[in-house]
Short mmCIF file of N, CA and C in Angstrom, two decimals:
data_model
loop_
_atom_site.label_atom_id
_atom_site.label_comp_id
_atom_site.label_asym_id
_atom_site.label_seq_id
_atom_site.Cartn_x
_atom_site.Cartn_y
_atom_site.Cartn_z
N UNK E 3 102.73 130.17 77.09
CA UNK E 3 102.67 129.01 76.22
C UNK E 3 101.23 128.71 75.79
N UNK E 4 101.11 128.03 74.68
CA UNK E 4 99.80 127.60 74.18
C UNK E 4 99.20 126.61 75.17
N UNK E 5 97.88 126.64 75.32
CA UNK E 5 97.22 125.73 76.26
C UNK E 5 96.19 124.90 75.52
N UNK E 6 96.04 123.68 75.96
CA UNK E 6 95.03 122.78 75.42
C UNK E 6 94.09 122.43 76.55
N UNK E 7 92.79 122.55 76.34
CA UNK E 7 91.81 122.19 77.35
C UNK E 7 91.30 120.79 77.03
N UNK E 8 91.43 119.91 77.99
CA UNK E 8 90.98 118.53 77.82
C UNK E 8 89.63 118.40 78.51
N UNK E 9 88.54 118.22 77.76
CA UNK E 9 87.23 118.14 78.41
C UNK E 9 87.07 116.83 79.19
N UNK E 10 86.46 116.95 80.35
CA UNK E 10 86.18 115.80 81.19
C UNK E 10 84.69 115.73 81.42
N UNK E 11 84.25 114.68 82.09
CA UNK E 11 82.83 114.53 82.37
C UNK E 11 82.34 115.64 83.31
N UNK E 12 81.08 115.87 83.28
CA UNK E 12 80.40 116.81 84.18
C UNK E 12 80.98 118.22 84.13
N UNK E 13 81.47 118.62 82.97
CA UNK E 13 81.91 119.99 82.80
C UNK E 13 83.25 120.34 83.44
N UNK E 14 83.98 119.35 83.91
CA UNK E 14 85.28 119.60 84.51
C UNK E 14 86.34 119.58 83.42
N UNK E 15 87.30 120.50 83.49
CA UNK E 15 88.36 120.56 82.49
C UNK E 15 89.73 120.47 83.15
N UNK E 16 90.68 119.95 82.37
CA UNK E 16 92.08 119.99 82.76
C UNK E 16 92.76 120.88 81.73
N UNK E 17 93.62 121.76 82.16
CA UNK E 17 94.36 122.60 81.23
C UNK E 17 95.78 122.06 81.15
N UNK E 18 96.25 121.83 79.93
CA UNK E 18 97.58 121.31 79.70
C UNK E 18 98.36 122.34 78.90
N UNK E 19 99.54 122.70 79.36
CA UNK E 19 100.38 123.61 78.61
C UNK E 19 101.17 122.82 77.58
N UNK E 20 101.16 123.29 76.34
CA UNK E 20 101.90 122.63 75.28
C UNK E 20 103.17 123.41 75.00
N UNK E 21 104.28 122.86 75.36
CA UNK E 21 105.57 123.47 75.07
C UNK E 21 106.62 122.37 75.05
N UNK E 22 107.88 122.72 75.10
CA UNK E 22 108.92 121.71 75.02
C UNK E 22 109.15 120.99 76.35
N UNK E 23 108.56 121.50 77.42
CA UNK E 23 108.72 120.86 78.72
C UNK E 23 107.73 119.70 78.86
N UNK E 24 108.05 118.71 79.72
CA UNK E 24 107.10 117.63 79.96
C UNK E 24 105.79 118.18 80.50
N UNK E 25 104.71 117.53 80.13
CA UNK E 25 103.38 117.95 80.57
C UNK E 25 103.00 117.13 81.80
N UNK E 26 102.45 117.78 82.80
CA UNK E 26 102.04 117.13 84.03
C UNK E 26 100.55 117.32 84.22
N UNK E 27 99.87 116.26 84.63
CA UNK E 27 98.43 116.33 84.88
C UNK E 27 98.20 116.18 86.38
N UNK E 28 97.33 116.99 86.91
CA UNK E 28 96.91 116.87 88.29
C UNK E 28 95.57 117.57 88.47
N UNK E 29 94.69 116.98 89.21
CA UNK E 29 93.37 117.57 89.47
C UNK E 29 93.32 118.00 90.92
N UNK E 30 92.36 118.82 91.23
CA UNK E 30 92.14 119.15 92.63
C UNK E 30 91.73 117.88 93.37
N UNK E 31 92.21 117.74 94.57
CA UNK E 31 91.83 116.59 95.38
C UNK E 31 90.32 116.60 95.59
N UNK E 32 89.78 115.44 95.81
CA UNK E 32 88.37 115.26 96.13
C UNK E 32 87.42 115.73 95.03
N UNK E 33 87.83 115.62 93.77
CA UNK E 33 86.97 116.01 92.66
C UNK E 33 85.79 115.04 92.59
N UNK E 34 84.59 115.53 92.83
CA UNK E 34 83.40 114.67 92.88
C UNK E 34 82.69 114.52 91.55
N UNK E 35 83.07 115.31 90.53
CA UNK E 35 82.35 115.24 89.26
C UNK E 35 83.04 114.37 88.22
N UNK E 36 84.23 113.89 88.52
CA UNK E 36 85.01 113.14 87.54
C UNK E 36 84.77 111.64 87.70
N UNK E 37 84.25 110.98 86.64
CA UNK E 37 84.01 109.54 86.70
C UNK E 37 84.98 108.75 85.83
N UNK E 38 85.41 109.32 84.71
CA UNK E 38 86.40 108.66 83.86
C UNK E 38 87.16 109.72 83.09
N UNK E 39 88.37 109.35 82.68
CA UNK E 39 89.18 110.29 81.92
C UNK E 39 90.09 109.51 80.98
N UNK E 40 90.23 110.04 79.77
CA UNK E 40 91.19 109.54 78.81
C UNK E 40 92.19 110.67 78.58
N UNK E 41 93.43 110.43 78.94
CA UNK E 41 94.46 111.46 78.83
C UNK E 41 95.10 111.42 77.45
N UNK E 42 95.47 112.58 76.91
CA UNK E 42 96.07 112.63 75.58
C UNK E 42 97.56 112.24 75.61
N UNK E 43 98.12 111.96 74.45
CA UNK E 43 99.53 111.59 74.32
C UNK E 43 100.47 112.72 74.73
N UNK E 44 99.98 113.95 74.87
CA UNK E 44 100.84 115.06 75.30
C UNK E 44 101.19 114.96 76.77
N UNK E 45 100.50 114.12 77.52
CA UNK E 45 100.76 113.98 78.95
C UNK E 45 101.94 113.04 79.15
N UNK E 46 102.92 113.48 79.95
CA UNK E 46 104.10 112.65 80.23
C UNK E 46 104.24 112.29 81.70
N UNK E 47 103.53 112.98 82.57
CA UNK E 47 103.65 112.74 84.01
C UNK E 47 102.32 112.99 84.69
N UNK E 48 101.97 112.12 85.64
CA UNK E 48 100.79 112.34 86.47
C UNK E 48 101.28 112.82 87.82
N UNK E 49 100.70 113.88 88.32
CA UNK E 49 101.17 114.56 89.53
C UNK E 49 100.98 113.74 90.79
N UNK E 50 101.81 114.03 91.79
CA UNK E 50 101.62 113.47 93.12
C UNK E 50 100.23 113.86 93.60
N UNK E 51 99.48 112.88 94.07
CA UNK E 51 98.09 113.07 94.52
C UNK E 51 97.20 113.65 93.41
N UNK E 52 97.55 113.40 92.16
CA UNK E 52 96.82 113.96 91.04
C UNK E 52 95.33 113.63 91.01
N UNK E 53 94.98 112.40 91.37
CA UNK E 53 93.58 111.98 91.39
C UNK E 53 93.19 111.52 92.79
N UNK E 54 93.89 112.02 93.77
CA UNK E 54 93.70 111.63 95.17
C UNK E 54 92.25 111.83 95.61
N UNK E 55 91.67 110.80 96.14
CA UNK E 55 90.34 110.85 96.73
C UNK E 55 89.24 111.30 95.76
N UNK E 56 89.43 111.05 94.47
CA UNK E 56 88.35 111.30 93.49
C UNK E 56 87.36 110.14 93.66
N UNK E 57 86.36 110.35 94.49
CA UNK E 57 85.50 109.27 94.93
C UNK E 57 84.60 108.69 93.85
N UNK E 58 84.45 109.40 92.75
CA UNK E 58 83.58 108.90 91.67
C UNK E 58 84.39 108.43 90.48
N UNK E 59 85.71 108.50 90.58
CA UNK E 59 86.58 108.12 89.47
C UNK E 59 86.66 106.61 89.35
N UNK E 60 86.13 106.07 88.25
CA UNK E 60 86.14 104.63 88.00
C UNK E 60 87.28 104.22 87.07
N UNK E 61 87.62 105.09 86.12
CA UNK E 61 88.54 104.67 85.06
C UNK E 61 89.42 105.82 84.60
N UNK E 62 90.71 105.51 84.41
CA UNK E 62 91.66 106.45 83.83
C UNK E 62 92.40 105.72 82.72
N UNK E 63 92.36 106.26 81.52
CA UNK E 63 93.11 105.70 80.41
C UNK E 63 94.39 106.52 80.27
N UNK E 64 95.52 105.88 80.59
CA UNK E 64 96.80 106.56 80.61
C UNK E 64 97.53 106.28 79.31
N UNK E 65 97.98 107.33 78.61
CA UNK E 65 98.67 107.11 77.33
C UNK E 65 100.08 106.54 77.53
N UNK E 66 100.61 105.94 76.47
CA UNK E 66 101.95 105.37 76.50
C UNK E 66 103.02 106.43 76.77
N UNK E 67 102.70 107.70 76.55
CA UNK E 67 103.66 108.79 76.73
C UNK E 67 104.00 109.06 78.19
N UNK E 68 103.19 108.56 79.12
CA UNK E 68 103.43 108.80 80.55
C UNK E 68 104.60 107.94 81.02
N UNK E 69 105.61 108.62 81.59
CA UNK E 69 106.80 107.93 82.10
C UNK E 69 106.92 108.03 83.62
N UNK E 70 106.11 108.89 84.24
CA UNK E 70 106.15 109.05 85.70
C UNK E 70 104.74 109.19 86.25
N UNK E 71 104.50 108.52 87.37
CA UNK E 71 103.24 108.67 88.09
C UNK E 71 103.60 109.02 89.53
N UNK E 72 103.15 110.19 89.97
CA UNK E 72 103.49 110.68 91.30
C UNK E 72 102.91 109.86 92.43
N UNK E 73 103.58 109.93 93.56
CA UNK E 73 103.18 109.21 94.77
C UNK E 73 101.72 109.55 95.13
N UNK E 74 100.98 108.54 95.51
CA UNK E 74 99.58 108.65 95.93
C UNK E 74 98.68 109.21 94.82
N UNK E 75 99.07 109.07 93.57
CA UNK E 75 98.31 109.65 92.46
C UNK E 75 96.83 109.24 92.48
N UNK E 76 96.56 107.97 92.70
CA UNK E 76 95.17 107.48 92.68
C UNK E 76 94.68 107.10 94.07
N UNK E 77 95.43 107.41 95.10
CA UNK E 77 95.09 106.99 96.46
C UNK E 77 93.68 107.41 96.85
N UNK E 78 92.98 106.46 97.42
CA UNK E 78 91.62 106.66 97.95
C UNK E 78 90.60 107.08 96.90
N UNK E 79 90.93 106.87 95.64
CA UNK E 79 89.92 107.07 94.59
C UNK E 79 89.14 105.76 94.47
N UNK E 80 88.08 105.77 93.71
CA UNK E 80 87.27 104.56 93.53
C UNK E 80 87.57 103.88 92.20
N UNK E 81 88.78 104.08 91.70
CA UNK E 81 89.18 103.50 90.43
C UNK E 81 89.02 101.98 90.47
N UNK E 82 88.49 101.42 89.37
CA UNK E 82 88.23 99.98 89.31
C UNK E 82 89.25 99.23 88.46
N UNK E 83 89.83 99.94 87.49
CA UNK E 83 90.76 99.30 86.56
C UNK E 83 91.91 100.25 86.28
N UNK E 84 93.14 99.72 86.28
CA UNK E 84 94.29 100.56 86.03
C UNK E 84 95.33 99.78 85.23
N UNK E 85 95.59 100.26 84.02
CA UNK E 85 96.64 99.71 83.18
C UNK E 85 97.76 100.73 83.14
N UNK E 86 98.89 100.38 83.69
CA UNK E 86 100.02 101.31 83.74
C UNK E 86 100.73 101.32 82.39
N UNK E 87 101.26 102.47 81.98
CA UNK E 87 101.83 102.62 80.64
C UNK E 87 103.16 101.86 80.47
N UNK E 88 103.48 101.49 79.22
CA UNK E 88 104.64 100.63 78.95
C UNK E 88 106.00 101.29 79.13
N UNK E 89 106.05 102.60 79.34
CA UNK E 89 107.33 103.28 79.52
C UNK E 89 107.61 103.66 80.97
N UNK E 90 106.76 103.23 81.87
CA UNK E 90 106.92 103.50 83.29
C UNK E 90 108.06 102.64 83.84
N UNK E 91 109.02 103.24 84.56
CA UNK E 91 110.13 102.46 85.11
C UNK E 91 110.09 102.38 86.63
N UNK E 92 109.46 103.34 87.27
CA UNK E 92 109.38 103.35 88.72
C UNK E 92 107.92 103.30 89.15
N UNK E 93 107.61 102.36 90.03
CA UNK E 93 106.25 102.22 90.54
C UNK E 93 106.25 102.62 92.00
N UNK E 94 105.61 103.73 92.29
CA UNK E 94 105.55 104.27 93.64
C UNK E 94 104.26 103.79 94.30
N UNK E 95 103.99 104.26 95.49
CA UNK E 95 102.76 103.92 96.20
C UNK E 95 101.63 104.77 95.62
N UNK E 96 101.01 104.29 94.55
CA UNK E 96 100.04 105.10 93.81
C UNK E 96 98.58 104.71 94.06
N UNK E 97 98.34 103.54 94.65
CA UNK E 97 96.94 103.09 94.80
C UNK E 97 96.56 102.79 96.24
N UNK E 98 97.19 103.45 97.17
CA UNK E 98 96.86 103.28 98.58
C UNK E 98 95.37 103.54 98.81
N UNK E 99 94.71 102.64 99.49
CA UNK E 99 93.30 102.82 99.84
C UNK E 99 92.33 102.67 98.69
N UNK E 100 92.77 102.14 97.54
CA UNK E 100 91.87 101.93 96.39
C UNK E 100 91.15 100.60 96.54
N UNK E 101 90.22 100.55 97.46
CA UNK E 101 89.58 99.27 97.80
C UNK E 101 88.62 98.75 96.74
N UNK E 102 88.31 99.56 95.72
CA UNK E 102 87.43 99.11 94.65
C UNK E 102 88.19 98.62 93.42
N UNK E 103 89.52 98.67 93.47
CA UNK E 103 90.35 98.27 92.34
C UNK E 103 90.19 96.77 92.08
N UNK E 104 89.77 96.44 90.83
CA UNK E 104 89.55 95.05 90.44
C UNK E 104 90.63 94.54 89.48
N UNK E 105 91.26 95.45 88.74
CA UNK E 105 92.23 95.05 87.71
C UNK E 105 93.43 95.98 87.76
N UNK E 106 94.63 95.39 87.76
CA UNK E 106 95.87 96.16 87.74
C UNK E 106 96.85 95.48 86.79
N UNK E 107 97.34 96.24 85.81
CA UNK E 107 98.39 95.75 84.90
C UNK E 107 99.65 96.55 85.16
N UNK E 108 100.74 95.85 85.43
CA UNK E 108 102.05 96.46 85.63
C UNK E 108 102.94 96.02 84.48
N UNK E 109 103.52 96.97 83.72
CA UNK E 109 104.36 96.59 82.58
C UNK E 109 105.73 96.08 83.03
N UNK E 110 106.37 95.31 82.17
CA UNK E 110 107.71 94.78 82.46
C UNK E 110 108.76 95.89 82.51
N UNK E 111 108.44 97.05 81.99
CA UNK E 111 109.38 98.18 82.01
C UNK E 111 109.67 98.68 83.42
N UNK E 112 108.80 98.36 84.38
CA UNK E 112 109.01 98.78 85.76
C UNK E 112 110.18 97.99 86.35
N UNK E 113 111.21 98.72 86.75
CA UNK E 113 112.40 98.09 87.34
C UNK E 113 112.59 98.47 88.80
N UNK E 114 111.80 99.41 89.30
CA UNK E 114 111.89 99.81 90.70
C UNK E 114 110.48 99.91 91.27
N UNK E 115 110.16 98.98 92.16
CA UNK E 115 108.86 99.00 92.84
C UNK E 115 109.08 99.05 94.35
N UNK E 116 110.20 99.61 94.76
CA UNK E 116 110.57 99.62 96.18
C UNK E 116 109.59 100.42 97.04
N UNK E 117 108.89 101.37 96.45
CA UNK E 117 107.93 102.18 97.21
C UNK E 117 106.47 101.77 96.97
N UNK E 118 106.26 100.70 96.19
CA UNK E 118 104.91 100.23 95.87
C UNK E 118 104.40 99.34 97.00
N UNK E 119 103.14 99.54 97.38
CA UNK E 119 102.57 98.77 98.47
C UNK E 119 101.08 98.53 98.25
N UNK E 120 100.64 97.37 98.65
CA UNK E 120 99.21 97.06 98.64
C UNK E 120 98.72 96.74 100.05
N UNK E 121 99.54 97.00 101.04
CA UNK E 121 99.19 96.64 102.42
C UNK E 121 97.92 97.35 102.90
N UNK E 122 97.63 98.54 102.35
CA UNK E 122 96.42 99.26 102.78
C UNK E 122 95.15 98.58 102.29
N UNK E 123 95.28 97.64 101.36
CA UNK E 123 94.12 96.95 100.82
C UNK E 123 93.91 95.58 101.48
N UNK E 124 94.76 95.24 102.42
CA UNK E 124 94.77 93.90 102.99
C UNK E 124 93.42 93.48 103.56
N UNK E 125 92.72 94.38 104.22
CA UNK E 125 91.48 93.99 104.90
C UNK E 125 90.21 94.31 104.12
N UNK E 126 90.26 95.30 103.22
CA UNK E 126 89.02 95.64 102.52
C UNK E 126 89.19 95.78 101.01
N UNK E 127 90.31 95.38 100.46
CA UNK E 127 90.51 95.46 99.02
C UNK E 127 89.96 94.23 98.30
N UNK E 128 89.55 94.41 97.05
CA UNK E 128 89.01 93.29 96.29
C UNK E 128 89.94 92.83 95.16
N UNK E 129 91.08 93.50 95.01
CA UNK E 129 92.05 93.12 93.98
C UNK E 129 92.63 91.75 94.33
N UNK E 130 92.36 90.74 93.50
CA UNK E 130 92.83 89.39 93.83
C UNK E 130 93.98 88.93 92.95
N UNK E 131 94.21 89.64 91.84
CA UNK E 131 95.31 89.27 90.96
C UNK E 131 95.91 90.51 90.31
N UNK E 132 97.19 90.40 90.00
CA UNK E 132 97.90 91.45 89.27
C UNK E 132 98.35 90.85 87.95
N UNK E 133 98.15 91.58 86.88
CA UNK E 133 98.64 91.17 85.57
C UNK E 133 99.97 91.88 85.35
N UNK E 134 101.00 91.09 85.05
CA UNK E 134 102.35 91.62 84.90
C UNK E 134 102.87 91.32 83.51
N UNK E 135 103.44 92.31 82.85
CA UNK E 135 103.91 92.17 81.47
C UNK E 135 105.24 91.48 81.31
N UNK E 136 105.80 90.98 82.40
CA UNK E 136 107.08 90.28 82.35
C UNK E 136 106.95 88.83 82.80
N UNK E 137 108.09 88.20 83.00
CA UNK E 137 108.13 86.79 83.40
C UNK E 137 108.02 86.63 84.91
N UNK E 138 107.83 85.41 85.34
CA UNK E 138 107.79 85.13 86.78
C UNK E 138 109.13 85.47 87.43
N UNK E 139 110.23 85.19 86.74
CA UNK E 139 111.55 85.51 87.27
C UNK E 139 111.71 87.02 87.45
N UNK E 140 111.26 87.80 86.45
CA UNK E 140 111.33 89.26 86.56
C UNK E 140 110.51 89.75 87.74
N UNK E 141 109.30 89.20 87.91
CA UNK E 141 108.45 89.62 89.03
C UNK E 141 109.13 89.34 90.36
N UNK E 142 109.70 88.16 90.50
CA UNK E 142 110.34 87.79 91.76
C UNK E 142 111.53 88.70 92.08
N UNK E 143 112.20 89.22 91.08
CA UNK E 143 113.28 90.17 91.29
C UNK E 143 112.74 91.56 91.62
N UNK E 144 111.57 91.87 91.08
CA UNK E 144 110.98 93.20 91.24
C UNK E 144 110.32 93.40 92.60
N UNK E 145 109.57 92.39 93.05
CA UNK E 145 108.70 92.61 94.20
C UNK E 145 108.62 91.37 95.06
N UNK E 146 108.86 91.51 96.35
CA UNK E 146 108.79 90.35 97.24
C UNK E 146 108.19 90.68 98.61
N UNK E 147 107.33 91.69 98.65
CA UNK E 147 106.70 92.09 99.91
C UNK E 147 105.22 91.72 99.92
N UNK E 148 104.56 92.07 101.00
CA UNK E 148 103.14 91.78 101.18
C UNK E 148 102.31 92.43 100.07
N UNK E 149 101.46 91.64 99.45
CA UNK E 149 100.61 92.15 98.37
C UNK E 149 99.15 92.25 98.81
N UNK E 150 98.91 92.36 100.10
CA UNK E 150 97.55 92.56 100.57
C UNK E 150 96.63 91.44 100.14
N UNK E 151 95.52 91.79 99.47
CA UNK E 151 94.53 90.78 99.09
C UNK E 151 94.90 89.97 97.85
N UNK E 152 95.97 90.32 97.16
CA UNK E 152 96.34 89.66 95.90
C UNK E 152 96.77 88.21 96.17
N UNK E 153 96.19 87.30 95.39
CA UNK E 153 96.49 85.88 95.52
C UNK E 153 97.26 85.32 94.32
N UNK E 154 97.21 86.05 93.18
CA UNK E 154 97.83 85.54 91.96
C UNK E 154 98.50 86.66 91.18
N UNK E 155 99.71 86.39 90.69
CA UNK E 155 100.39 87.29 89.75
C UNK E 155 100.37 86.56 88.42
N UNK E 156 99.74 87.15 87.42
CA UNK E 156 99.65 86.53 86.10
C UNK E 156 100.76 87.12 85.24
N UNK E 157 101.75 86.30 84.93
CA UNK E 157 102.92 86.71 84.17
C UNK E 157 102.85 86.15 82.75
N UNK E 158 103.77 86.57 81.90
CA UNK E 158 103.76 86.11 80.51
C UNK E 158 104.11 84.64 80.38
N UNK E 159 104.82 84.07 81.36
CA UNK E 159 105.24 82.67 81.25
C UNK E 159 104.58 81.77 82.32
N UNK E 160 103.56 82.26 82.96
CA UNK E 160 102.86 81.47 83.96
C UNK E 160 102.40 82.33 85.11
N UNK E 161 101.78 81.69 86.09
CA UNK E 161 101.21 82.40 87.23
C UNK E 161 102.01 82.13 88.49
N UNK E 162 102.00 83.09 89.39
CA UNK E 162 102.59 82.91 90.71
C UNK E 162 101.43 82.93 91.70
N UNK E 163 101.29 81.83 92.44
CA UNK E 163 100.25 81.74 93.47
C UNK E 163 100.86 82.17 94.80
N UNK E 164 100.18 83.08 95.47
CA UNK E 164 100.69 83.59 96.75
C UNK E 164 99.96 82.95 97.91
#
């Protein structure tokens, strides 16, 4: 199949196969040269542990075309901001150990967050609020477990104080 090379910082590349099958992105664990990445619309899935322990990774711009994010995708990376795409329906445990995460947006399209957890951030995480694209009622139906350091859920119709 035809391949597209997506240039990244510090000379690192991701190779994406372009064909009729969904495209999956994943990097080698512990990539030390990657600081930010903007993924193209051809990407539909982020691999399990795709950006795991990328200690210099501050930012990932995820296109709307992504419908799946694999378990532990961003775990133990130094990502600071994460806006999840609007077509994501399942939210897995993707940010375990992301103690530098300052901003998280979860779209209202997420209907299953049963495997999502922030408990690993309870003692050293700085994430104090989650921005949610749905209502307070939708959030309460979606998630009712420990949110670690999070004190506020900002919803479209008001805030939930924890």
